[in-house]
Amino acid sequence: MTFTARYDGTCAAECGDRIHPGDHVRYVDDQLVHVGCFPKDDEPEPRPTCPNCFTEIALNGACSCAS
Ligand SMILES: [Zn+2]
Ligand SMILES: [Zn+2]
């Protein structure tokens, strides 16, 4: 559910920008985020796969052949 912010706040999503009254926002885990910053349908991003070892590449860039 989206609504219009009534108070200043801070976006809890990655953008980290201020939320101003009148902005379209919604709650994610009880924290306000801009509607545009909301991750779509809570679906995790598909992770890239290493072309050499075919394991998912971790956030730090590590895969099975890098260890
Ligand atoms: Zn935001
Ligand atoms: Zn690899």
PDB file of N, CA and C and ligand atoms in Angstrom:
ATOM      1  N   MET A   1       0.846  -1.190   0.000  1.00  0.00           N
ATOM      2  CA  MET A   1       0.000   0.000   0.000  1.00  0.00           C
ATOM      3  C   MET A   1       0.881   1.240   0.000  1.00  0.00           C
ATOM      4  N   THR A   2       0.608   2.144  -0.881  1.00  0.00           N
ATOM      5  CA  THR A   2       1.362   3.387  -0.925  1.00  0.00           C
ATOM      6  C   THR A   2       0.519   4.514  -0.363  1.00  0.00           C
ATOM      7  N   PHE A   3       1.192   5.522   0.099  1.00  0.00           N
ATOM      8  CA  PHE A   3       0.477   6.690   0.605  1.00  0.00           C
ATOM      9  C   PHE A   3       1.384   7.899   0.474  1.00  0.00           C
ATOM     10  N   THR A   4       0.840   9.034   0.840  1.00  0.00           N
ATOM     11  CA  THR A   4       1.604  10.260   0.720  1.00  0.00           C
ATOM     12  C   THR A   4       2.203  10.620   2.071  1.00  0.00           C
ATOM     13  N   ALA A   5       3.494  10.838   2.070  1.00  0.00           N
ATOM     14  CA  ALA A   5       4.169  11.139   3.329  1.00  0.00           C
ATOM     15  C   ALA A   5       3.635  12.436   3.929  1.00  0.00           C
ATOM     16  N   ARG A   6       3.511  12.438   5.222  1.00  0.00           N
ATOM     17  CA  ARG A   6       3.068  13.651   5.906  1.00  0.00           C
ATOM     18  C   ARG A   6       4.210  14.301   6.672  1.00  0.00           C
ATOM     19  N   TYR A   7       5.277  13.582   6.835  1.00  0.00           N
ATOM     20  CA  TYR A   7       6.387  14.108   7.633  1.00  0.00           C
ATOM     21  C   TYR A   7       7.695  13.895   6.885  1.00  0.00           C
ATOM     22  N   ASP A   8       8.659  14.659   7.258  1.00  0.00           N
ATOM     23  CA  ASP A   8      10.000  14.408   6.752  1.00  0.00           C
ATOM     24  C   ASP A   8      10.499  13.076   7.282  1.00  0.00           C
ATOM     25  N   GLY A   9      11.327  12.439   6.502  1.00  0.00           N
ATOM     26  CA  GLY A   9      11.908  11.177   6.931  1.00  0.00           C
ATOM     27  C   GLY A   9      13.097  10.870   6.054  1.00  0.00           C
ATOM     28  N   THR A  10      13.586   9.673   6.228  1.00  0.00           N
ATOM     29  CA  THR A  10      14.712   9.231   5.413  1.00  0.00           C
ATOM     30  C   THR A  10      14.337   7.920   4.765  1.00  0.00           C
ATOM     31  N   CYS A  11      14.597   7.826   3.490  1.00  0.00           N
ATOM     32  CA  CYS A  11      14.287   6.603   2.757  1.00  0.00           C
ATOM     33  C   CYS A  11      15.160   5.467   3.282  1.00  0.00           C
ATOM     34  N   ALA A  12      14.536   4.354   3.632  1.00  0.00           N
ATOM     35  CA  ALA A  12      15.281   3.214   4.165  1.00  0.00           C
ATOM     36  C   ALA A  12      15.882   2.365   3.058  1.00  0.00           C
ATOM     37  N   ALA A  13      15.557   2.681   1.819  1.00  0.00           N
ATOM     38  CA  ALA A  13      16.146   1.931   0.702  1.00  0.00           C
ATOM     39  C   ALA A  13      17.545   2.459   0.415  1.00  0.00           C
ATOM     40  N   GLU A  14      18.114   1.920  -0.635  1.00  0.00           N
ATOM     41  CA  GLU A  14      19.506   2.251  -0.928  1.00  0.00           C
ATOM     42  C   GLU A  14      19.733   3.726  -1.204  1.00  0.00           C
ATOM     43  N   CYS A  15      18.714   4.428  -1.676  1.00  0.00           N
ATOM     44  CA  CYS A  15      18.941   5.818  -2.068  1.00  0.00           C
ATOM     45  C   CYS A  15      19.286   6.671  -0.847  1.00  0.00           C
ATOM     46  N   GLY A  16      18.670   6.362   0.301  1.00  0.00           N
ATOM     47  CA  GLY A  16      19.014   7.081   1.521  1.00  0.00           C
ATOM     48  C   GLY A  16      18.656   8.555   1.519  1.00  0.00           C
ATOM     49  N   ASP A  17      17.873   8.981   0.534  1.00  0.00           N
ATOM     50  CA  ASP A  17      17.513  10.389   0.439  1.00  0.00           C
ATOM     51  C   ASP A  17      16.421  10.738   1.441  1.00  0.00           C
ATOM     52  N   ARG A  18      16.226  12.026   1.611  1.00  0.00           N
ATOM     53  CA  ARG A  18      15.167  12.485   2.477  1.00  0.00           C
ATOM     54  C   ARG A  18      13.812  12.191   1.853  1.00  0.00           C
ATOM     55  N   ILE A  19      12.867  11.938   2.716  1.00  0.00           N
ATOM     56  CA  ILE A  19      11.475  11.854   2.301  1.00  0.00           C
ATOM     57  C   ILE A  19      10.809  13.149   2.749  1.00  0.00           C
ATOM     58  N   HIS A  20      10.096  13.766   1.841  1.00  0.00           N
ATOM     59  CA  HIS A  20       9.447  15.036   2.138  1.00  0.00           C
ATOM     60  C   HIS A  20       7.942  14.842   2.132  1.00  0.00           C
ATOM     61  N   PRO A  21       7.241  15.662   2.906  1.00  0.00           N
ATOM     62  CA  PRO A  21       5.775  15.603   2.861  1.00  0.00           C
ATOM     63  C   PRO A  21       5.289  15.746   1.423  1.00  0.00           C
ATOM     64  N   GLY A  22       4.385  14.875   1.016  1.00  0.00           N
ATOM     65  CA  GLY A  22       3.880  14.891  -0.349  1.00  0.00           C
ATOM     66  C   GLY A  22       4.516  13.833  -1.223  1.00  0.00           C
ATOM     67  N   ASP A  23       5.647  13.296  -0.797  1.00  0.00           N
ATOM     68  CA  ASP A  23       6.265  12.213  -1.560  1.00  0.00           C
ATOM     69  C   ASP A  23       5.412  10.948  -1.446  1.00  0.00           C
ATOM     70  N   HIS A  24       5.412  10.160  -2.500  1.00  0.00           N
ATOM     71  CA  HIS A  24       4.731   8.869  -2.456  1.00  0.00           C
ATOM     72  C   HIS A  24       5.679   7.855  -1.835  1.00  0.00           C
ATOM     73  N   VAL A  25       5.217   7.255  -0.776  1.00  0.00           N
ATOM     74  CA  VAL A  25       6.063   6.349  -0.008  1.00  0.00           C
ATOM     75  C   VAL A  25       5.275   5.106   0.366  1.00  0.00           C
ATOM     76  N   ARG A  26       5.972   4.150   0.901  1.00  0.00           N
ATOM     77  CA  ARG A  26       5.316   2.974   1.466  1.00  0.00           C
ATOM     78  C   ARG A  26       6.209   2.414   2.560  1.00  0.00           C
ATOM     79  N   TYR A  27       5.632   1.531   3.338  1.00  0.00           N
ATOM     80  CA  TYR A  27       6.390   0.915   4.414  1.00  0.00           C
ATOM     81  C   TYR A  27       6.995  -0.407   3.957  1.00  0.00           C
ATOM     82  N   VAL A  28       8.245  -0.604   4.284  1.00  0.00           N
ATOM     83  CA  VAL A  28       8.905  -1.888   4.096  1.00  0.00           C
ATOM     84  C   VAL A  28       9.534  -2.230   5.431  1.00  0.00           C
ATOM     85  N   ASP A  29       9.067  -3.310   6.039  1.00  0.00           N
ATOM     86  CA  ASP A  29       9.567  -3.695   7.362  1.00  0.00           C
ATOM     87  C   ASP A  29       9.462  -2.533   8.334  1.00  0.00           C
ATOM     88  N   ASP A  30       8.327  -1.849   8.300  1.00  0.00           N
ATOM     89  CA  ASP A  30       8.059  -0.726   9.206  1.00  0.00           C
ATOM     90  C   ASP A  30       8.976   0.460   8.977  1.00  0.00           C
ATOM     91  N   GLN A  31       9.636   0.488   7.824  1.00  0.00           N
ATOM     92  CA  GLN A  31      10.467   1.643   7.520  1.00  0.00           C
ATOM     93  C   GLN A  31       9.990   2.274   6.228  1.00  0.00           C
ATOM     94  N   LEU A  32      10.000   3.593   6.177  1.00  0.00           N
ATOM     95  CA  LEU A  32       9.526   4.307   5.003  1.00  0.00           C
ATOM     96  C   LEU A  32      10.542   4.248   3.878  1.00  0.00           C
ATOM     97  N   VAL A  33      10.050   3.972   2.686  1.00  0.00           N
ATOM     98  CA  VAL A  33      10.888   4.072   1.497  1.00  0.00           C
ATOM     99  C   VAL A  33      10.064   4.767   0.423  1.00  0.00           C
ATOM    100  N   HIS A  34      10.744   5.447  -0.494  1.00  0.00           N
ATOM    101  CA  HIS A  34      10.057   5.976  -1.658  1.00  0.00           C
ATOM    102  C   HIS A  34       9.438   4.826  -2.443  1.00  0.00           C
ATOM    103  N   VAL A  35       8.297   5.101  -3.056  1.00  0.00           N
ATOM    104  CA  VAL A  35       7.677   4.050  -3.877  1.00  0.00           C
ATOM    105  C   VAL A  35       8.635   3.617  -4.976  1.00  0.00           C
ATOM    106  N   GLY A  36       9.339   4.569  -5.578  1.00  0.00           N
ATOM    107  CA  GLY A  36      10.265   4.241  -6.656  1.00  0.00           C
ATOM    108  C   GLY A  36      11.468   3.450  -6.189  1.00  0.00           C
ATOM    109  N   CYS A  37      11.727   3.463  -4.884  1.00  0.00           N
ATOM    110  CA  CYS A  37      12.886   2.753  -4.357  1.00  0.00           C
ATOM    111  C   CYS A  37      12.516   1.364  -3.866  1.00  0.00           C
ATOM    112  N   PHE A  38      11.231   1.067  -3.862  1.00  0.00           N
ATOM    113  CA  PHE A  38      10.814  -0.204  -3.311  1.00  0.00           C
ATOM    114  C   PHE A  38      11.243  -1.336  -4.223  1.00  0.00           C
ATOM    115  N   PRO A  39      11.909  -2.353  -3.698  1.00  0.00           N
ATOM    116  CA  PRO A  39      12.296  -3.484  -4.535  1.00  0.00           C
ATOM    117  C   PRO A  39      11.060  -4.198  -5.046  1.00  0.00           C
ATOM    118  N   LYS A  40      11.033  -4.468  -6.311  1.00  0.00           N
ATOM    119  CA  LYS A  40       9.857  -5.025  -6.961  1.00  0.00           C
ATOM    120  C   LYS A  40       9.478  -6.382  -6.353  1.00  0.00           C
ATOM    121  N   ASP A  41       8.289  -6.421  -5.783  1.00  0.00           N
ATOM    122  CA  ASP A  41       7.700  -7.685  -5.339  1.00  0.00           C
ATOM    123  C   ASP A  41       8.607  -8.491  -4.423  1.00  0.00           C
ATOM    124  N   ASP A  42       9.536  -7.833  -3.778  1.00  0.00           N
ATOM    125  CA  ASP A  42      10.416  -8.518  -2.834  1.00  0.00           C
ATOM    126  C   ASP A  42      11.216  -9.646  -3.472  1.00  0.00           C
ATOM    127  N   GLU A  43      11.289  -9.671  -4.783  1.00  0.00           N
ATOM    128  CA  GLU A  43      12.033 -10.752  -5.410  1.00  0.00           C
ATOM    129  C   GLU A  43      13.522 -10.475  -5.333  1.00  0.00           C
ATOM    130  N   PRO A  44      14.276 -11.432  -4.861  1.00  0.00           N
ATOM    131  CA  PRO A  44      15.715 -11.227  -4.831  1.00  0.00           C
ATOM    132  C   PRO A  44      16.268 -11.146  -6.246  1.00  0.00           C
ATOM    133  N   GLU A  45      17.218 -10.261  -6.422  1.00  0.00           N
ATOM    134  CA  GLU A  45      17.862 -10.147  -7.723  1.00  0.00           C
ATOM    135  C   GLU A  45      18.544 -11.463  -8.065  1.00  0.00           C
ATOM    136  N   PRO A  46      18.378 -11.956  -9.274  1.00  0.00           N
ATOM    137  CA  PRO A  46      19.148 -13.129  -9.669  1.00  0.00           C
ATOM    138  C   PRO A  46      20.627 -12.781  -9.668  1.00  0.00           C
ATOM    139  N   ARG A  47      21.376 -13.633  -9.065  1.00  0.00           N
ATOM    140  CA  ARG A  47      22.803 -13.340  -8.927  1.00  0.00           C
ATOM    141  C   ARG A  47      23.557 -13.796 -10.164  1.00  0.00           C
ATOM    142  N   PRO A  48      24.556 -13.031 -10.540  1.00  0.00           N
ATOM    143  CA  PRO A  48      25.361 -13.460 -11.687  1.00  0.00           C
ATOM    144  C   PRO A  48      26.114 -14.748 -11.358  1.00  0.00           C
ATOM    145  N   THR A  49      26.360 -15.516 -12.367  1.00  0.00           N
ATOM    146  CA  THR A  49      27.046 -16.793 -12.197  1.00  0.00           C
ATOM    147  C   THR A  49      28.408 -16.736 -12.877  1.00  0.00           C
ATOM    148  N   CYS A  50      29.389 -17.278 -12.216  1.00  0.00           N
ATOM    149  CA  CYS A  50      30.732 -17.302 -12.777  1.00  0.00           C
ATOM    150  C   CYS A  50      30.755 -18.203 -14.008  1.00  0.00           C
ATOM    151  N   PRO A  51      31.287 -17.715 -15.122  1.00  0.00           N
ATOM    152  CA  PRO A  51      31.322 -18.547 -16.334  1.00  0.00           C
ATOM    153  C   PRO A  51      32.311 -19.696 -16.230  1.00  0.00           C
ATOM    154  N   ASN A  52      33.181 -19.661 -15.234  1.00  0.00           N
ATOM    155  CA  ASN A  52      34.201 -20.714 -15.136  1.00  0.00           C
ATOM    156  C   ASN A  52      33.767 -21.841 -14.220  1.00  0.00           C
ATOM    157  N   CYS A  53      33.277 -21.481 -13.016  1.00  0.00           N
ATOM    158  CA  CYS A  53      32.932 -22.533 -12.060  1.00  0.00           C
ATOM    159  C   CYS A  53      31.421 -22.685 -11.894  1.00  0.00           C
ATOM    160  N   PHE A  54      30.648 -21.800 -12.536  1.00  0.00           N
ATOM    161  CA  PHE A  54      29.192 -21.889 -12.539  1.00  0.00           C
ATOM    162  C   PHE A  54      28.566 -21.768 -11.161  1.00  0.00           C
ATOM    163  N   THR A  55      29.295 -21.196 -10.198  1.00  0.00           N
ATOM    164  CA  THR A  55      28.674 -20.898  -8.918  1.00  0.00           C
ATOM    165  C   THR A  55      28.241 -19.442  -8.919  1.00  0.00           C
ATOM    166  N   GLU A  56      27.256 -19.148  -8.058  1.00  0.00           N
ATOM    167  CA  GLU A  56      26.828 -17.767  -7.928  1.00  0.00           C
ATOM    168  C   GLU A  56      27.964 -16.932  -7.370  1.00  0.00           C
ATOM    169  N   ILE A  57      28.128 -15.764  -7.950  1.00  0.00           N
ATOM    170  CA  ILE A  57      29.183 -14.881  -7.484  1.00  0.00           C
ATOM    171  C   ILE A  57      28.666 -14.123  -6.265  1.00  0.00           C
ATOM    172  N   ALA A  58      29.419 -14.201  -5.179  1.00  0.00           N
ATOM    173  CA  ALA A  58      29.001 -13.559  -3.941  1.00  0.00           C
ATOM    174  C   ALA A  58      29.075 -12.049  -4.073  1.00  0.00           C
ATOM    175  N   LEU A  59      28.471 -11.355  -3.070  1.00  0.00           N
ATOM    176  CA  LEU A  59      28.451  -9.905  -3.106  1.00  0.00           C
ATOM    177  C   LEU A  59      29.867  -9.337  -3.121  1.00  0.00           C
ATOM    178  N   ASN A  60      30.796 -10.021  -2.521  1.00  0.00           N
ATOM    179  CA  ASN A  60      32.166  -9.529  -2.503  1.00  0.00           C
ATOM    180  C   ASN A  60      32.940  -9.958  -3.741  1.00  0.00           C
ATOM    181  N   GLY A  61      32.251 -10.562  -4.709  1.00  0.00           N
ATOM    182  CA  GLY A  61      32.883 -10.931  -5.964  1.00  0.00           C
ATOM    183  C   GLY A  61      33.522 -12.301  -5.943  1.00  0.00           C
ATOM    184  N   ALA A  62      33.418 -13.001  -4.840  1.00  0.00           N
ATOM    185  CA  ALA A  62      34.079 -14.298  -4.732  1.00  0.00           C
ATOM    186  C   ALA A  62      33.220 -15.400  -5.364  1.00  0.00           C
ATOM    187  N   CYS A  63      33.888 -16.377  -5.934  1.00  0.00           N
ATOM    188  CA  CYS A  63      33.223 -17.574  -6.411  1.00  0.00           C
ATOM    189  C   CYS A  63      34.133 -18.750  -6.097  1.00  0.00           C
ATOM    190  N   SER A  64      33.727 -19.927  -6.539  1.00  0.00           N
ATOM    191  CA  SER A  64      34.490 -21.105  -6.147  1.00  0.00           C
ATOM    192  C   SER A  64      35.902 -21.099  -6.696  1.00  0.00           C
ATOM    193  N   CYS A  65      36.088 -20.541  -7.900  1.00  0.00           N
ATOM    194  CA  CYS A  65      37.420 -20.602  -8.483  1.00  0.00           C
ATOM    195  C   CYS A  65      38.296 -19.444  -8.002  1.00  0.00           C
ATOM    196  N   ALA A  66      37.733 -18.524  -7.239  1.00  0.00           N
ATOM    197  CA  ALA A  66      38.529 -17.390  -6.764  1.00  0.00           C
ATOM    198  C   ALA A  66      39.103 -17.670  -5.391  1.00  0.00           C
ATOM    199  N   SER A  67      38.692 -18.745  -4.763  1.00  0.00           N
ATOM    200  CA  SER A  67      39.141 -18.999  -3.395  1.00  0.00           C
ATOM    201  C   SER A  67      40.432 -19.810  -3.388  1.00  0.00           C
TER     202      SER A  67
HETATM  203 ZN    ZN B   1      14.411   6.461  -1.824  1.00  0.00          ZN
HETATM  204 ZN    ZN B   2      34.410 -18.975 -10.555  1.00  0.00          ZN
END
